[in-house]
Amino acid sequence: MKKTEFNFSYEAYKNAEELPVEDARLVEKAIEAAKNAYAPYSEFNVGAAVLLEDERILMGNNQENAAYPSGLCAERVALFYANANYPEQRVKAIAIVALKEGKMVPSVVTPCGNCRQAMLETETRFKKPIRIIMGSQNGFWVVDKAHYLLPLSFTGDAL
Ligand code: THU
């Protein structure tokens, strides 16, 4: 038997002012996106902002549905829009926040498993790590690549 450990680090920032300028700008856009979320069922309004290689920023938000599984998370709305419309552009970063009753939620919003898998696909596709900035009212966490959020992941290599 051989035991292997998987380690990763993340940065924690107390507030948006402490974030690197480029991250803070992306967070602003994610907040803007969250305001347009369609989330009448959960009332959990998520916004995501994607930064492309050419510095373009694209926004997405969660789109819910009366048939619950038909809805989609903010991260995948933003990422799929980016990949659909700018297929040549590498994705550099994504910021994620959530609003409840118009205010940032107290706990850091970490992406769901499906969104992690979608981010990993984009990371693999462009062979470029995606910086993930996750926000809350009480601070921000940042990881340098989607791969950190999905150890032992399934990729196209297995096919
Ligand atoms: N949601 C996102 O959009 N992103 C996340 O990272 C977590 C969850 C959405 C899905 C659903 O519309 C609502 O938040 C509650 O789960």
PDB file of C-alpha atoms and ligand atoms in Angstrom:
ATOM      1  CA  MET A   1       0.000   0.000   0.000  1.00  0.00           C
ATOM      2  CA  LYS A   2       1.178   3.495  -0.843  1.00  0.00           C
ATOM      3  CA  LYS A   3      -0.442   6.541   0.679  1.00  0.00           C
ATOM      4  CA  THR A   4      -0.428   9.783  -1.303  1.00  0.00           C
ATOM      5  CA  GLU A   5      -1.404  13.220  -0.066  1.00  0.00           C
ATOM      6  CA  PHE A   6      -2.908  15.968  -2.150  1.00  0.00           C
ATOM      7  CA  ASN A   7      -2.039  19.490  -1.004  1.00  0.00           C
ATOM      8  CA  PHE A   8      -3.178  22.853  -2.195  1.00  0.00           C
ATOM      9  CA  SER A   9      -3.009  26.371  -0.882  1.00  0.00           C
ATOM     10  CA  TYR A  10      -5.443  29.251  -1.077  1.00  0.00           C
ATOM     11  CA  GLU A  11      -5.136  32.920  -0.286  1.00  0.00           C
ATOM     12  CA  ALA A  12      -7.537  34.556   2.168  1.00  0.00           C
ATOM     13  CA  TYR A  13      -8.251  38.281   1.991  1.00  0.00           C
ATOM     14  CA  LYS A  14     -10.196  40.163   4.645  1.00  0.00           C
ATOM     15  CA  ASN A  15     -12.021  42.417   2.198  1.00  0.00           C
ATOM     16  CA  ALA A  16     -12.147  43.614  -1.409  1.00  0.00           C
ATOM     17  CA  GLU A  17      -9.699  46.461  -0.702  1.00  0.00           C
ATOM     18  CA  GLU A  18      -7.060  43.911   0.230  1.00  0.00           C
ATOM     19  CA  LEU A  19      -7.474  41.983  -3.041  1.00  0.00           C
ATOM     20  CA  PRO A  20      -5.113  42.555  -5.998  1.00  0.00           C
ATOM     21  CA  VAL A  21      -6.664  45.270  -8.221  1.00  0.00           C
ATOM     22  CA  GLU A  22      -7.473  42.905 -11.101  1.00  0.00           C
ATOM     23  CA  ASP A  23      -9.308  40.510  -8.732  1.00  0.00           C
ATOM     24  CA  ALA A  24     -11.239  43.368  -7.111  1.00  0.00           C
ATOM     25  CA  ARG A  25     -12.349  44.585 -10.550  1.00  0.00           C
ATOM     26  CA  LEU A  26     -13.606  41.099 -11.398  1.00  0.00           C
ATOM     27  CA  VAL A  27     -15.473  40.878  -8.079  1.00  0.00           C
ATOM     28  CA  GLU A  28     -17.231  44.173  -8.879  1.00  0.00           C
ATOM     29  CA  LYS A  29     -18.421  42.652 -12.151  1.00  0.00           C
ATOM     30  CA  ALA A  30     -19.580  39.470 -10.395  1.00  0.00           C
ATOM     31  CA  ILE A  31     -21.657  41.594  -7.989  1.00  0.00           C
ATOM     32  CA  GLU A  32     -23.139  43.438 -10.967  1.00  0.00           C
ATOM     33  CA  ALA A  33     -23.987  40.080 -12.568  1.00  0.00           C
ATOM     34  CA  ALA A  34     -25.570  38.716  -9.368  1.00  0.00           C
ATOM     35  CA  LYS A  35     -28.058  41.591  -9.401  1.00  0.00           C
ATOM     36  CA  ASN A  36     -29.506  40.189 -12.649  1.00  0.00           C
ATOM     37  CA  ALA A  37     -29.732  36.575 -11.486  1.00  0.00           C
ATOM     38  CA  TYR A  38     -32.971  34.707 -12.059  1.00  0.00           C
ATOM     39  CA  ALA A  39     -33.334  32.858  -8.775  1.00  0.00           C
ATOM     40  CA  PRO A  40     -36.979  33.096  -7.656  1.00  0.00           C
ATOM     41  CA  TYR A  41     -36.882  29.650  -6.008  1.00  0.00           C
ATOM     42  CA  SER A  42     -33.732  29.795  -3.898  1.00  0.00           C
ATOM     43  CA  GLU A  43     -33.502  33.600  -3.663  1.00  0.00           C
ATOM     44  CA  PHE A  44     -29.751  32.983  -3.697  1.00  0.00           C
ATOM     45  CA  ASN A  45     -28.500  35.312  -6.410  1.00  0.00           C
ATOM     46  CA  VAL A  46     -25.129  34.210  -7.715  1.00  0.00           C
ATOM     47  CA  GLY A  47     -22.934  36.222 -10.065  1.00  0.00           C
ATOM     48  CA  ALA A  48     -19.818  35.171 -11.922  1.00  0.00           C
ATOM     49  CA  ALA A  49     -17.382  37.239 -13.973  1.00  0.00           C
ATOM     50  CA  VAL A  50     -14.875  35.665 -16.341  1.00  0.00           C
ATOM     51  CA  LEU A  51     -11.655  37.393 -17.362  1.00  0.00           C
ATOM     52  CA  LEU A  52     -10.351  36.474 -20.816  1.00  0.00           C
ATOM     53  CA  GLU A  53      -6.794  36.673 -22.137  1.00  0.00           C
ATOM     54  CA  ASP A  54      -7.638  39.876 -24.071  1.00  0.00           C
ATOM     55  CA  GLU A  55      -8.839  41.486 -20.775  1.00  0.00           C
ATOM     56  CA  ARG A  56     -12.480  41.241 -21.816  1.00  0.00           C
ATOM     57  CA  ILE A  57     -14.811  40.515 -18.890  1.00  0.00           C
ATOM     58  CA  LEU A  58     -17.951  38.416 -19.394  1.00  0.00           C
ATOM     59  CA  MET A  59     -20.700  37.995 -16.839  1.00  0.00           C
ATOM     60  CA  GLY A  60     -23.155  35.263 -15.913  1.00  0.00           C
ATOM     61  CA  ASN A  61     -25.638  34.534 -13.157  1.00  0.00           C
ATOM     62  CA  ASN A  62     -27.726  31.605 -11.989  1.00  0.00           C
ATOM     63  CA  GLN A  63     -30.772  30.826 -14.106  1.00  0.00           C
ATOM     64  CA  GLU A  64     -33.321  28.798 -12.187  1.00  0.00           C
ATOM     65  CA  ASN A  65     -36.281  26.833 -13.469  1.00  0.00           C
ATOM     66  CA  ALA A  66     -39.570  25.576 -12.005  1.00  0.00           C
ATOM     67  CA  ALA A  67     -38.226  22.145 -12.980  1.00  0.00           C
ATOM     68  CA  TYR A  68     -35.269  22.593 -10.624  1.00  0.00           C
ATOM     69  CA  PRO A  69     -32.587  20.494 -12.400  1.00  0.00           C
ATOM     70  CA  SER A  70     -33.158  22.475 -15.611  1.00  0.00           C
ATOM     71  CA  GLY A  71     -31.549  25.547 -14.045  1.00  0.00           C
ATOM     72  CA  LEU A  72     -27.858  26.399 -14.293  1.00  0.00           C
ATOM     73  CA  CYS A  73     -25.274  27.902 -11.943  1.00  0.00           C
ATOM     74  CA  ALA A  74     -23.745  31.332 -12.539  1.00  0.00           C
ATOM     75  CA  GLU A  75     -20.252  29.946 -13.119  1.00  0.00           C
ATOM     76  CA  ARG A  76     -21.321  27.682 -15.967  1.00  0.00           C
ATOM     77  CA  VAL A  77     -23.534  30.352 -17.542  1.00  0.00           C
ATOM     78  CA  ALA A  78     -20.516  32.713 -17.625  1.00  0.00           C
ATOM     79  CA  LEU A  79     -17.972  30.093 -18.642  1.00  0.00           C
ATOM     80  CA  PHE A  80     -20.099  28.519 -21.391  1.00  0.00           C
ATOM     81  CA  TYR A  81     -20.923  31.958 -22.747  1.00  0.00           C
ATOM     82  CA  ALA A  82     -17.211  32.763 -22.845  1.00  0.00           C
ATOM     83  CA  ASN A  83     -16.307  29.479 -24.527  1.00  0.00           C
ATOM     84  CA  ALA A  84     -19.228  29.729 -26.979  1.00  0.00           C
ATOM     85  CA  ASN A  85     -18.515  33.269 -28.116  1.00  0.00           C
ATOM     86  CA  TYR A  86     -14.744  33.593 -27.679  1.00  0.00           C
ATOM     87  CA  PRO A  87     -13.478  30.063 -28.331  1.00  0.00           C
ATOM     88  CA  GLU A  88      -9.949  31.268 -29.070  1.00  0.00           C
ATOM     89  CA  GLN A  89      -9.656  33.264 -25.856  1.00  0.00           C
ATOM     90  CA  ARG A  90      -8.025  31.618 -22.878  1.00  0.00           C
ATOM     91  CA  VAL A  91      -9.810  32.101 -19.567  1.00  0.00           C
ATOM     92  CA  LYS A  92      -7.551  33.731 -16.978  1.00  0.00           C
ATOM     93  CA  ALA A  93      -9.828  34.064 -13.973  1.00  0.00           C
ATOM     94  CA  ILE A  94     -13.360  33.794 -12.634  1.00  0.00           C
ATOM     95  CA  ALA A  95     -14.890  35.654  -9.671  1.00  0.00           C
ATOM     96  CA  ILE A  96     -17.961  34.321  -7.853  1.00  0.00           C
ATOM     97  CA  VAL A  97     -20.228  36.037  -5.336  1.00  0.00           C
ATOM     98  CA  ALA A  98     -23.771  35.565  -4.054  1.00  0.00           C
ATOM     99  CA  LEU A  99     -26.343  38.082  -2.850  1.00  0.00           C
ATOM    100  CA  LYS A 100     -29.271  37.491  -0.532  1.00  0.00           C
ATOM    101  CA  GLU A 101     -31.754  40.316  -0.189  1.00  0.00           C
ATOM    102  CA  GLY A 102     -29.250  42.486  -2.056  1.00  0.00           C
ATOM    103  CA  LYS A 103     -26.354  41.852   0.350  1.00  0.00           C
ATOM    104  CA  MET A 104     -23.292  39.638  -0.073  1.00  0.00           C
ATOM    105  CA  VAL A 105     -23.775  36.379   1.803  1.00  0.00           C
ATOM    106  CA  PRO A 106     -21.688  35.816   4.982  1.00  0.00           C
ATOM    107  CA  SER A 107     -20.003  32.549   3.870  1.00  0.00           C
ATOM    108  CA  VAL A 108     -17.585  32.329   0.951  1.00  0.00           C
ATOM    109  CA  VAL A 109     -19.313  30.938  -2.166  1.00  0.00           C
ATOM    110  CA  THR A 110     -17.367  27.937  -3.361  1.00  0.00           C
ATOM    111  CA  PRO A 111     -18.411  26.416  -6.698  1.00  0.00           C
ATOM    112  CA  CYS A 112     -20.447  23.214  -6.857  1.00  0.00           C
ATOM    113  CA  GLY A 113     -18.927  19.993  -8.179  1.00  0.00           C
ATOM    114  CA  ASN A 114     -20.424  20.378 -11.663  1.00  0.00           C
ATOM    115  CA  CYS A 115     -18.990  23.885 -11.994  1.00  0.00           C
ATOM    116  CA  ARG A 116     -15.580  22.684 -10.800  1.00  0.00           C
ATOM    117  CA  GLN A 117     -15.666  20.020 -13.512  1.00  0.00           C
ATOM    118  CA  ALA A 118     -16.615  22.628 -16.150  1.00  0.00           C
ATOM    119  CA  MET A 119     -13.812  24.953 -14.984  1.00  0.00           C
ATOM    120  CA  LEU A 120     -11.347  22.083 -15.134  1.00  0.00           C
ATOM    121  CA  GLU A 121     -12.401  21.330 -18.712  1.00  0.00           C
ATOM    122  CA  THR A 122     -11.719  24.945 -19.720  1.00  0.00           C
ATOM    123  CA  GLU A 123      -8.410  24.893 -17.857  1.00  0.00           C
ATOM    124  CA  THR A 124      -7.400  21.681 -19.662  1.00  0.00           C
ATOM    125  CA  ARG A 125      -8.651  22.959 -23.025  1.00  0.00           C
ATOM    126  CA  PHE A 126      -6.529  26.107 -22.921  1.00  0.00           C
ATOM    127  CA  LYS A 127      -3.658  24.583 -20.922  1.00  0.00           C
ATOM    128  CA  LYS A 128      -3.789  27.594 -18.676  1.00  0.00           C
ATOM    129  CA  PRO A 129      -4.682  27.717 -14.973  1.00  0.00           C
ATOM    130  CA  ILE A 130      -7.841  29.592 -14.049  1.00  0.00           C
ATOM    131  CA  ARG A 131      -7.599  31.815 -10.981  1.00  0.00           C
ATOM    132  CA  ILE A 132     -10.767  31.453  -8.912  1.00  0.00           C
ATOM    133  CA  ILE A 133     -11.822  34.322  -6.650  1.00  0.00           C
ATOM    134  CA  MET A 134     -14.624  33.384  -4.259  1.00  0.00           C
ATOM    135  CA  GLY A 135     -16.360  36.109  -2.322  1.00  0.00           C
ATOM    136  CA  SER A 136     -18.410  36.813   0.771  1.00  0.00           C
ATOM    137  CA  GLN A 137     -19.340  39.674   3.041  1.00  0.00           C
ATOM    138  CA  ASN A 138     -16.574  38.549   5.400  1.00  0.00           C
ATOM    139  CA  GLY A 139     -13.712  38.036   2.994  1.00  0.00           C
ATOM    140  CA  PHE A 140     -12.398  36.335  -0.120  1.00  0.00           C
ATOM    141  CA  TRP A 141     -10.618  33.106  -0.910  1.00  0.00           C
ATOM    142  CA  VAL A 142      -8.483  32.723  -4.006  1.00  0.00           C
ATOM    143  CA  VAL A 143      -7.055  29.578  -5.595  1.00  0.00           C
ATOM    144  CA  ASP A 144      -4.629  29.588  -8.502  1.00  0.00           C
ATOM    145  CA  LYS A 145      -6.155  26.773 -10.506  1.00  0.00           C
ATOM    146  CA  ALA A 146      -9.401  24.804 -10.840  1.00  0.00           C
ATOM    147  CA  HIS A 147      -7.393  21.608 -10.541  1.00  0.00           C
ATOM    148  CA  TYR A 148      -6.873  22.386  -6.831  1.00  0.00           C
ATOM    149  CA  LEU A 149     -10.632  22.200  -6.270  1.00  0.00           C
ATOM    150  CA  LEU A 150     -11.002  18.829  -7.938  1.00  0.00           C
ATOM    151  CA  PRO A 151      -8.331  16.307  -7.018  1.00  0.00           C
ATOM    152  CA  LEU A 152      -8.357  12.904  -8.732  1.00  0.00           C
ATOM    153  CA  SER A 153     -10.600  14.448 -11.354  1.00  0.00           C
ATOM    154  CA  PHE A 154     -11.974  12.842 -14.474  1.00  0.00           C
ATOM    155  CA  THR A 155     -10.460  14.327 -17.641  1.00  0.00           C
ATOM    156  CA  GLY A 156     -10.382  13.522 -21.340  1.00  0.00           C
ATOM    157  CA  ASP A 157      -7.144  11.599 -20.762  1.00  0.00           C
ATOM    158  CA  ALA A 158      -9.255   8.743 -19.431  1.00  0.00           C
ATOM    159  CA  LEU A 159     -11.263   8.406 -22.639  1.00  0.00           C
TER     160      LEU A 159
HETATM  161  N1  THU B   1     -25.476  28.264  -7.422  1.00  0.00           N
HETATM  162  C1  THU B   1     -24.623  28.883  -8.286  1.00  0.00           C
HETATM  163  O1  THU B   1     -25.056  29.556  -9.222  1.00  0.00           O
HETATM  164  N2  THU B   1     -23.300  28.750  -8.068  1.00  0.00           N
HETATM  165  C2  THU B   1     -22.747  28.135  -6.984  1.00  0.00           C
HETATM  166  O2  THU B   1     -21.530  28.090  -6.871  1.00  0.00           O
HETATM  167  C3  THU B   1     -23.605  27.516  -5.975  1.00  0.00           C
HETATM  168  C4  THU B   1     -25.037  27.415  -6.335  1.00  0.00           C
HETATM  169  C5  THU B   1     -26.913  28.452  -7.620  1.00  0.00           C
HETATM  170  C6  THU B   1     -27.701  27.254  -8.047  1.00  0.00           C
HETATM  171  C7  THU B   1     -29.087  27.619  -7.542  1.00  0.00           C
HETATM  172  O3  THU B   1     -29.696  28.462  -8.503  1.00  0.00           O
HETATM  173  C8  THU B   1     -28.836  28.431  -6.291  1.00  0.00           C
HETATM  174  O4  THU B   1     -27.485  28.870  -6.390  1.00  0.00           O
HETATM  175  C9  THU B   1     -29.016  27.661  -4.986  1.00  0.00           C
HETATM  176  O5  THU B   1     -28.296  26.495  -4.995  1.00  0.00           O
END
